[in-house]
CSV table of C-alpha atoms and ligand atoms in Angstrom, one decimal:
chain,number,residue,atom,x,y,z
A,295,MET,CA,-83.6,-50.1,-38.1
A,296,THR,CA,-82.3,-53.7,-37.6
A,297,ILE,CA,-82.0,-56.5,-40.2
A,298,GLU,CA,-84.8,-58.2,-38.3
A,299,GLN,CA,-87.1,-55.3,-38.5
A,300,PHE,CA,-86.3,-54.6,-42.2
A,301,SER,CA,-87.0,-58.3,-43.1
A,302,GLY,CA,-90.3,-59.9,-44.0
A,303,ARG,CA,-92.0,-62.1,-41.5
A,304,GLY,CA,-93.9,-65.3,-42.0
A,305,ARG,CA,-97.5,-64.9,-41.1
A,306,LEU,CA,-101.0,-66.2,-41.9
A,307,ALA,CA,-103.5,-64.0,-43.8
A,308,ASP,CA,-106.3,-62.7,-41.7
A,309,THR,CA,-109.8,-64.1,-42.4
A,310,GLY,CA,-111.0,-62.7,-45.7
A,311,GLU,CA,-107.7,-60.9,-46.3
A,312,GLY,CA,-107.0,-60.6,-50.1
A,313,ILE,CA,-103.6,-61.2,-51.8
A,314,THR,CA,-101.1,-58.7,-50.4
A,315,GLY,CA,-98.7,-56.5,-52.2
A,316,ASP,CA,-95.8,-58.7,-51.0
A,317,GLU,CA,-97.6,-61.8,-52.5
A,318,LEU,CA,-98.3,-60.0,-55.8
A,319,GLN,CA,-94.6,-59.1,-56.0
A,320,LEU,CA,-93.6,-62.7,-55.6
A,321,ALA,CA,-96.2,-64.0,-58.0
A,322,ALA,CA,-95.1,-61.5,-60.7
A,323,ARG,CA,-91.5,-62.8,-60.4
A,324,ASN,CA,-92.1,-66.5,-59.9
A,325,HIS,CA,-94.4,-67.8,-62.6
A,326,GLY,CA,-96.3,-71.1,-63.0
A,327,ILE,CA,-96.9,-73.2,-66.1
A,328,PRO,CA,-100.0,-72.0,-68.0
A,329,LEU,CA,-102.2,-75.2,-67.5
A,330,GLU,CA,-102.8,-75.5,-71.3
A,331,ALA,CA,-99.0,-76.2,-71.5
A,332,LEU,CA,-99.6,-79.5,-69.8
A,333,ARG,CA,-100.2,-80.6,-73.4
A,334,TYR,CA,-96.5,-80.8,-73.9
A,335,GLU,CA,-94.8,-84.0,-72.6
A,336,LEU,CA,-91.7,-81.9,-72.1
A,337,THR,CA,-92.4,-78.4,-71.0
A,338,PRO,CA,-90.8,-75.7,-73.2
A,339,PRO,CA,-88.3,-73.9,-70.9
A,340,GLY,CA,-90.2,-70.5,-70.9
A,341,LEU,CA,-93.4,-72.3,-69.8
A,342,HIS,CA,-91.8,-74.3,-67.0
A,343,TYR,CA,-92.5,-72.9,-63.6
A,344,VAL,CA,-89.8,-70.8,-62.0
A,345,LEU,CA,-89.1,-70.1,-58.3
A,346,VAL,CA,-86.2,-68.0,-57.2
A,347,HIS,CA,-85.9,-67.0,-53.5
A,348,TYR,CA,-83.6,-64.0,-53.9
A,349,ASP,CA,-82.2,-62.6,-57.2
A,350,ILE,CA,-81.0,-64.5,-60.3
A,351,PRO,CA,-77.2,-64.2,-59.8
A,352,ALA,CA,-74.8,-63.0,-62.5
A,353,THR,CA,-72.9,-66.1,-63.6
A,354,ASN,CA,-70.3,-67.0,-66.2
A,355,ALA,CA,-69.9,-70.5,-67.6
A,356,ALA,CA,-66.3,-69.8,-68.8
A,357,THR,CA,-65.0,-69.2,-65.3
A,358,TRP,CA,-67.5,-71.3,-63.2
A,359,GLN,CA,-65.9,-73.6,-60.6
A,360,LEU,CA,-67.8,-76.4,-58.7
A,361,THR,CA,-65.9,-77.5,-55.6
A,362,ILE,CA,-66.4,-80.8,-53.7
A,363,ASP,CA,-64.7,-80.7,-50.3
A,364,GLY,CA,-65.2,-81.3,-46.6
A,365,CYS,CA,-65.2,-84.9,-45.4
A,366,VAL,CA,-63.7,-86.3,-48.6
A,367,GLU,CA,-60.5,-88.1,-49.4
A,368,GLN,CA,-59.5,-85.7,-52.1
A,369,PRO,CA,-61.1,-82.2,-52.5
A,370,LEU,CA,-61.9,-81.5,-56.2
A,371,SER,CA,-62.7,-78.5,-58.3
A,372,PHE,CA,-64.3,-78.6,-61.8
A,373,GLY,CA,-64.7,-76.1,-64.5
A,374,LEU,CA,-67.6,-76.8,-67.0
A,375,THR,CA,-65.2,-78.5,-69.5
A,376,GLU,CA,-63.7,-80.8,-66.8
A,377,LEU,CA,-67.2,-81.6,-65.5
A,378,ARG,CA,-68.4,-82.7,-69.0
A,379,ALA,CA,-65.5,-85.2,-69.1
A,380,MET,CA,-66.9,-86.9,-66.0
A,381,GLY,CA,-69.9,-88.3,-67.8
A,382,ARG,CA,-73.1,-87.4,-69.4
A,383,GLN,CA,-76.6,-88.6,-68.6
A,384,THR,CA,-80.1,-87.3,-69.4
A,385,VAL,CA,-83.0,-87.7,-67.0
A,386,ARG,CA,-86.6,-86.7,-67.5
A,387,VAL,CA,-87.9,-85.1,-64.3
A,388,THR,CA,-91.2,-83.5,-63.1
A,389,LEU,CA,-90.3,-80.7,-60.7
A,390,GLU,CA,-92.9,-79.2,-58.5
A,391,CYS,CA,-92.5,-76.5,-55.9
A,392,ALA,CA,-93.3,-77.6,-52.3
A,393,GLY,CA,-95.5,-74.5,-52.0
A,394,ASN,CA,-97.7,-75.5,-54.9
A,395,GLY,CA,-101.3,-75.2,-53.7
A,396,ARG,CA,-100.5,-72.7,-50.9
A,397,ALA,CA,-102.9,-70.0,-52.0
A,398,GLY,CA,-105.8,-72.5,-51.7
A,399,LEU,CA,-105.2,-73.0,-47.9
A,400,GLN,CA,-107.4,-71.5,-45.2
A,401,PRO,CA,-105.9,-69.6,-43.5
A,402,ARG,CA,-103.4,-68.7,-46.2
A,403,PRO,CA,-99.7,-68.6,-45.3
A,404,ILE,CA,-98.3,-65.4,-46.7
A,405,SER,CA,-95.6,-66.4,-49.2
A,406,GLN,CA,-95.4,-67.2,-52.9
A,407,PRO,CA,-99.2,-67.7,-53.6
A,408,TRP,CA,-99.2,-70.6,-55.9
A,409,LEU,CA,-102.6,-72.0,-56.9
A,410,MET,CA,-101.6,-75.3,-58.5
A,411,GLU,CA,-99.4,-74.4,-61.5
A,412,ALA,CA,-95.9,-74.7,-59.9
A,413,VAL,CA,-94.9,-77.7,-62.0
A,414,GLY,CA,-93.0,-78.6,-65.2
A,415,THR,CA,-91.2,-81.5,-66.8
A,416,ALA,CA,-87.8,-81.2,-68.5
A,417,GLU,CA,-84.9,-83.4,-69.6
A,418,TRP,CA,-81.9,-82.4,-67.6
A,419,THR,CA,-78.4,-83.4,-68.9
A,420,GLY,CA,-75.4,-83.6,-66.7
A,421,VAL,CA,-73.2,-85.9,-64.6
A,422,PRO,CA,-74.6,-88.2,-61.9
A,423,LEU,CA,-74.0,-86.7,-58.5
A,424,ALA,CA,-73.1,-90.1,-57.0
A,425,GLY,CA,-70.2,-90.4,-59.4
A,426,LEU,CA,-68.8,-87.0,-58.6
A,427,ILE,CA,-68.9,-87.7,-54.8
A,428,ARG,CA,-67.3,-91.1,-55.3
A,429,ALA,CA,-64.5,-89.4,-57.4
A,430,ALA,CA,-63.8,-87.2,-54.3
A,431,GLY,CA,-64.0,-90.3,-52.0
A,432,ILE,CA,-66.4,-90.3,-49.0
A,433,ARG,CA,-64.6,-90.2,-45.6
A,434,LYS,CA,-66.0,-92.3,-42.8
A,435,ASP,CA,-67.0,-89.3,-40.8
A,436,ALA,CA,-69.3,-87.8,-43.5
A,437,ILE,CA,-73.0,-87.5,-42.5
A,438,ASP,CA,-74.6,-84.9,-44.7
A,439,VAL,CA,-73.9,-83.2,-48.1
A,440,VAL,CA,-74.5,-79.5,-48.4
A,441,PHE,CA,-75.2,-77.9,-51.8
A,442,THR,CA,-74.7,-74.2,-52.1
A,443,GLY,CA,-75.9,-71.9,-54.8
A,444,ALA,CA,-74.4,-68.6,-55.9
A,445,ASP,CA,-77.4,-66.6,-54.9
A,446,HIS,CA,-77.6,-64.7,-51.7
A,447,GLY,CA,-80.2,-63.0,-49.6
A,448,PHE,CA,-82.1,-62.7,-46.4
A,449,GLU,CA,-85.1,-64.6,-45.0
A,450,ARG,CA,-86.8,-63.6,-41.8
A,451,GLY,CA,-83.7,-61.7,-40.7
A,452,VAL,CA,-81.3,-64.5,-41.6
A,453,GLU,CA,-78.6,-63.7,-44.2
A,454,GLN,CA,-77.6,-66.7,-46.3
A,455,ASP,CA,-76.5,-68.2,-49.5
A,456,TYR,CA,-79.2,-70.6,-50.8
A,457,GLN,CA,-78.2,-73.9,-49.3
A,458,ARG,CA,-79.8,-77.3,-48.9
A,459,GLY,CA,-78.5,-80.5,-47.3
A,460,LEU,CA,-79.1,-84.1,-48.0
A,461,SER,CA,-78.0,-87.2,-46.1
A,462,ILE,CA,-75.1,-89.2,-47.7
A,463,THR,CA,-77.6,-92.0,-48.4
A,464,GLU,CA,-80.1,-89.6,-50.1
A,465,ALA,CA,-77.4,-88.0,-52.1
A,466,MET,CA,-75.8,-91.4,-53.3
A,467,GLU,CA,-79.1,-93.3,-53.9
A,468,SER,CA,-81.1,-90.5,-55.5
A,469,ASP,CA,-80.3,-90.6,-59.2
A,470,ALA,CA,-79.6,-86.9,-58.8
A,471,ILE,CA,-77.5,-85.2,-61.5
A,472,VAL,CA,-75.5,-82.0,-61.7
A,473,ALA,CA,-77.0,-80.6,-64.9
A,474,TRP,CA,-75.8,-78.1,-67.4
A,475,GLU,CA,-78.5,-78.6,-70.0
A,476,MET,CA,-82.3,-78.3,-69.9
A,477,ASN,CA,-84.1,-79.9,-72.9
A,478,GLY,CA,-80.9,-80.1,-74.9
A,479,ALA,CA,-79.8,-76.4,-74.5
A,480,PRO,CA,-77.7,-74.7,-71.8
A,481,LEU,CA,-79.7,-73.9,-68.7
A,482,PRO,CA,-81.6,-70.6,-68.9
A,483,PRO,CA,-80.4,-68.1,-66.3
A,484,GLN,CA,-83.6,-68.5,-64.2
A,485,HIS,CA,-83.2,-72.3,-64.1
A,486,GLY,CA,-79.6,-72.2,-62.7
A,487,TYR,CA,-77.2,-71.4,-65.5
A,488,PRO,CA,-74.6,-72.7,-65.8
A,489,LEU,CA,-75.0,-75.6,-63.3
A,490,ARG,CA,-77.7,-77.0,-61.0
A,491,LEU,CA,-78.6,-80.0,-59.0
A,492,VAL,CA,-81.7,-82.0,-60.1
A,493,MET,CA,-83.1,-84.3,-57.5
A,494,PRO,CA,-85.7,-86.6,-59.1
A,495,GLY,CA,-88.9,-87.2,-57.1
A,496,TRP,CA,-88.2,-84.4,-54.6
A,497,TYR,CA,-90.0,-81.1,-54.3
A,498,GLY,CA,-88.1,-78.4,-56.1
A,499,MET,CA,-86.3,-76.8,-53.1
A,500,ALA,CA,-83.7,-79.7,-53.1
A,501,SER,CA,-82.6,-79.0,-56.7
A,502,VAL,CA,-80.1,-76.2,-55.9
A,503,LYS,CA,-79.6,-73.8,-58.8
A,504,TRP,CA,-76.4,-71.9,-59.7
A,505,LEU,CA,-74.5,-74.8,-57.9
A,506,ARG,CA,-71.0,-73.7,-56.8
A,507,SER,CA,-70.2,-76.0,-53.9
A,508,ILE,CA,-70.8,-79.5,-52.6
A,509,GLU,CA,-69.5,-80.0,-49.1
A,510,LEU,CA,-69.6,-83.2,-47.0
A,511,ILE,CA,-70.0,-82.5,-43.3
A,512,ASP,CA,-69.6,-84.6,-40.2
A,513,HIS,CA,-72.9,-83.6,-38.6
A,514,GLU,CA,-76.5,-83.1,-39.6
A,515,PHE,CA,-77.0,-79.9,-41.7
A,516,THR,CA,-79.0,-77.3,-39.8
A,517,GLY,CA,-79.1,-74.6,-42.4
A,518,TYR,CA,-82.1,-72.3,-42.8
A,519,GLN,CA,-83.8,-74.1,-45.8
A,520,ASN,CA,-83.6,-77.5,-44.0
A,521,ALA,CA,-84.1,-76.7,-40.4
A,522,VAL,CA,-86.4,-73.6,-40.5
A,523,ALA,CA,-88.1,-73.1,-43.9
A,524,TYR,CA,-89.2,-76.3,-45.5
A,525,ARG,CA,-90.9,-78.1,-42.6
A,526,ILE,CA,-94.5,-79.3,-42.1
A,527,ARG,CA,-95.7,-77.7,-38.9
A,528,GLN,CA,-98.9,-76.8,-37.2
A,529,GLU,CA,-97.4,-74.3,-34.7
A,530,PRO,CA,-94.5,-71.9,-35.3
A,531,ASN,CA,-92.2,-73.3,-32.7
A,532,GLU,CA,-92.5,-77.0,-33.3
A,533,VAL,CA,-89.6,-78.8,-34.9
A,534,GLY,CA,-91.9,-80.3,-37.6
A,535,VAL,CA,-91.1,-82.7,-40.3
A,536,GLY,CA,-88.8,-81.9,-43.3
A,537,VAL,CA,-90.4,-81.6,-46.7
A,538,THR,CA,-89.0,-84.3,-49.0
A,539,ARG,CA,-90.7,-86.1,-51.9
A,540,ILE,CA,-93.6,-84.9,-54.1
A,541,GLU,CA,-97.1,-86.0,-53.1
A,542,PRO,CA,-99.3,-87.3,-55.9
A,543,ARG,CA,-101.3,-84.9,-58.0
A,544,ALA,CA,-103.3,-84.9,-61.2
A,545,LEU,CA,-104.1,-81.7,-63.2
A,546,LEU,CA,-106.4,-81.3,-66.2
A,547,ILE,CA,-105.8,-79.1,-69.1
A,548,PRO,CA,-108.8,-76.8,-68.6
A,549,PRO,CA,-111.3,-77.6,-71.4
A,550,GLY,CA,-113.1,-75.2,-73.8
A,551,HIS,CA,-112.4,-71.5,-73.8
A,552,PRO,CA,-111.7,-69.0,-71.0
A,553,ASP,CA,-113.2,-65.7,-70.1
A,554,PHE,CA,-110.3,-63.2,-70.0
A,555,MET,CA,-110.9,-61.6,-66.6
A,556,SER,CA,-112.4,-64.4,-64.5
A,557,ARG,CA,-110.9,-67.3,-66.5
A,558,HIS,CA,-114.2,-69.1,-66.1
A,559,ARG,CA,-114.5,-71.8,-68.8
A,560,PHE,CA,-117.0,-72.2,-71.6
A,561,VAL,CA,-117.4,-75.6,-73.2
A,562,THR,CA,-119.5,-76.5,-76.3
A,563,ALA,CA,-122.0,-79.4,-75.6
A,564,GLY,CA,-121.1,-82.8,-77.0
A,565,PRO,CA,-118.2,-85.1,-76.8
A,566,VAL,CA,-115.1,-83.6,-75.1
A,567,VAL,CA,-111.8,-85.3,-74.5
A,568,LEU,CA,-110.5,-84.2,-71.1
A,569,GLN,CA,-106.7,-84.5,-70.9
A,570,GLY,CA,-104.1,-84.0,-68.2
A,571,ARG,CA,-101.0,-85.3,-66.5
A,572,ALA,CA,-100.4,-86.9,-63.1
A,573,TRP,CA,-97.2,-87.4,-61.1
A,574,SER,CA,-95.9,-88.5,-57.7
A,575,GLY,CA,-92.3,-88.4,-56.4
A,576,TRP,CA,-92.9,-91.6,-54.3
A,577,ALA,CA,-93.8,-94.1,-57.0
A,578,PRO,CA,-95.2,-94.3,-60.6
A,579,ILE,CA,-98.8,-93.3,-61.2
A,580,GLU,CA,-101.1,-96.3,-61.5
A,581,ARG,CA,-104.6,-94.8,-61.6
A,582,VAL,CA,-106.3,-91.4,-62.2
A,583,GLU,CA,-110.0,-90.9,-61.5
A,584,VAL,CA,-112.2,-88.2,-63.0
A,585,SER,CA,-115.4,-86.7,-61.7
A,586,VAL,CA,-117.6,-84.4,-63.7
A,587,ASP,CA,-120.1,-83.9,-60.9
A,588,ALA,CA,-118.0,-82.2,-58.2
A,589,GLY,CA,-116.8,-85.5,-56.7
A,590,VAL,CA,-120.1,-87.3,-56.3
A,591,SER,CA,-119.1,-90.1,-58.7
A,592,TRP,CA,-115.8,-91.1,-60.1
A,593,GLN,CA,-114.6,-92.9,-63.2
A,594,ASP,CA,-111.2,-94.1,-64.3
A,595,ALA,CA,-109.3,-92.1,-66.9
A,596,LYS,CA,-107.3,-93.8,-69.6
A,597,LEU,CA,-103.6,-93.7,-68.9
A,598,ASP,CA,-100.9,-93.1,-71.4
A,599,ALA,CA,-98.0,-95.5,-71.6
A,600,GLU,CA,-96.1,-95.8,-68.3
A,601,SER,CA,-92.6,-94.3,-68.1
A,602,ASN,CA,-89.7,-95.9,-66.3
A,603,ASP,CA,-89.0,-92.8,-64.2
A,604,LEU,CA,-91.0,-90.6,-61.9
A,605,SER,CA,-92.0,-88.0,-64.6
A,606,TRP,CA,-95.6,-87.2,-65.2
A,607,ARG,CA,-98.0,-89.6,-66.9
A,608,GLY,CA,-100.6,-88.4,-69.4
A,609,PHE,CA,-104.3,-89.4,-69.1
A,610,SER,CA,-107.5,-88.8,-70.9
A,611,PHE,CA,-111.3,-89.1,-70.3
A,612,ASP,CA,-114.2,-89.0,-72.8
A,613,TRP,CA,-116.8,-86.7,-71.5
A,614,ASP,CA,-120.2,-86.2,-73.0
A,615,ALA,CA,-120.8,-82.6,-72.0
A,616,VAL,CA,-124.5,-81.7,-71.5
A,617,PRO,CA,-125.6,-78.1,-71.1
A,618,GLY,CA,-125.4,-76.5,-67.6
A,619,GLU,CA,-122.7,-75.8,-65.0
A,620,HIS,CA,-120.3,-78.6,-64.1
A,621,VAL,CA,-117.5,-79.0,-61.6
A,622,LEU,CA,-114.7,-81.2,-63.0
A,623,THR,CA,-112.2,-82.8,-60.6
A,624,VAL,CA,-109.4,-85.4,-60.8
A,625,ARG,CA,-107.4,-87.4,-58.4
A,626,ALA,CA,-104.2,-89.5,-58.7
A,627,HIS,CA,-103.1,-92.8,-57.1
A,628,ASP,CA,-99.5,-94.0,-57.2
A,629,ARG,CA,-98.0,-97.4,-56.8
A,630,SER,CA,-97.0,-96.8,-53.2
A,631,GLY,CA,-100.7,-96.7,-52.3
A,632,ARG,CA,-100.8,-92.9,-51.9
A,633,VAL,CA,-104.0,-91.3,-53.1
A,634,GLN,CA,-104.5,-87.6,-53.7
A,635,PRO,CA,-106.9,-86.1,-51.1
A,636,ILE,CA,-109.9,-84.0,-52.0
A,637,GLU,CA,-108.9,-81.7,-49.1
A,638,ALA,CA,-105.3,-81.9,-47.9
A,639,PRO,CA,-104.4,-81.3,-44.3
A,640,TRP,CA,-103.3,-77.7,-43.5
A,641,ASN,CA,-99.8,-76.7,-42.4
A,642,ARG,CA,-98.3,-73.4,-41.4
A,643,GLY,CA,-95.8,-73.1,-44.3
A,644,GLY,CA,-98.4,-74.0,-46.9
A,645,PHE,CA,-96.4,-77.0,-48.2
A,646,ALA,CA,-97.5,-80.1,-50.2
A,647,ASN,CA,-101.1,-79.0,-50.5
A,648,ASN,CA,-102.1,-81.6,-53.2
A,649,SER,CA,-105.9,-81.1,-52.8
A,650,ALA,CA,-107.7,-82.1,-55.9
A,651,GLN,CA,-108.1,-79.5,-58.7
A,652,ARG,CA,-111.6,-78.2,-59.3
A,653,ILE,CA,-112.6,-76.6,-62.6
A,654,THR,CA,-116.1,-75.1,-63.0
A,655,VAL,CA,-117.3,-75.0,-66.6
A,656,LEU,CA,-120.4,-73.7,-68.2
A,657,VAL,CA,-121.5,-76.1,-71.1
A,658,LEU,CA,-123.4,-74.2,-73.8
B,270,MTE,N1,-79.8,-71.5,-55.6
B,270,MTE,C1,-81.2,-71.7,-55.6
B,270,MTE,N2,-81.7,-72.9,-55.9
B,270,MTE,C2,-83.0,-73.1,-55.9
B,270,MTE,C3,-83.9,-72.0,-55.5
B,270,MTE,C4,-83.3,-70.8,-55.1
B,270,MTE,O1,-84.0,-69.8,-54.8
B,270,MTE,N3,-81.9,-70.7,-55.2
B,270,MTE,N4,-85.2,-72.3,-55.4
B,270,MTE,C5,-85.6,-73.7,-55.2
B,270,MTE,C6,-87.0,-73.9,-55.2
B,270,MTE,S1,-87.9,-73.6,-53.9
B,270,MTE,C7,-87.6,-74.5,-56.3
B,270,MTE,S2,-89.3,-74.9,-56.3
B,270,MTE,C8,-86.8,-74.9,-57.5
B,270,MTE,C9,-87.4,-74.2,-58.8
B,270,MTE,O2,-86.7,-74.6,-59.9
B,270,MTE,P1,-87.1,-74.0,-61.3
B,270,MTE,O3,-87.2,-72.5,-61.1
B,270,MTE,O4,-86.0,-74.4,-62.2
B,270,MTE,O5,-88.4,-74.6,-61.7
B,270,MTE,O6,-85.5,-74.4,-57.4
B,270,MTE,C10,-84.9,-74.6,-56.2
B,270,MTE,N5,-83.5,-74.3,-56.2
B,271,MO,MO1,-90.1,-74.2,-54.3
């Protein structure tokens, strides 16, 4: 048996094929935010979505070392105490997995089968990435920056540490931070303890957890997670386009009460305040529309105060619920002119599917 044969393969589900055992295994490890937890402006850490490609590695803050080397004037190495002396900043960031929405695609790419719950907002505290890189000094031949985590595994036959690359410009102009706290407490193991990168506005794959190394290189990074995995493609062999920033999305807190097994919603007739949150990694949210008739007619939601970062923005809508079955749907617009589609275009990896949420309710 070869590594290749023993590894999983990327494939599309057959027409009508239900969720596979492999997908169930991933879904049981990598959990989403329960949508009712959208009520919290800051997601309590246990309710924030989690995605881990391999295993959560065994890590120790007391002996942790972060190295910065490669095309730098002066290679540096920091323990946690030394890193804390480099500065301290807190940023509020809405993180979303690039695979959010994958399970809703037809045909379905077999991978972590997110519906639309792979999102969360936290306050991350750490030191700005740009300052750390500047402390090491950027050499003229530097082109990309490679971030390496302490976790290790195999993907489609390729053995690897989890690694992602950014261009020098992306790294220096991103407001990214190297964080040791989430919502004012040390990072939980599943979110990268003791140290992670947080890249505001970008899909989650860029925010490398269990960060142990930052290396500047003199060529474009062609590691697996940049060159193979996170690319928008129609065909398996095309080069495709790298996944970067978060496309706009709005989600409602499902109103009323759920049925246990089906999670169908029951709502009492009369005035109902629909609430939710909307975000985009490209620009602040400027408008959210709500439809209570399956997208036939749309009305503007009331927006909460704007924030000066790219974290999600709350919205609400007063609905007079009349008895019968209704399909609720919402769509977000951001300042860059991007509008959330009702039906997003399909791609092979199942990335960035920001198709509008639909919630069917029975009003009694
Ligand atoms: N080292 C490492 N970093 C990682 C990952 C990983 O598997 N290993 N997963 C990435 C992906 S795909 C996402 S969506 C985010 C999830 O971050 P969270 O679990 O803190 O929400 O972490 C990213 N950083
Ligand atoms: Mo992800």
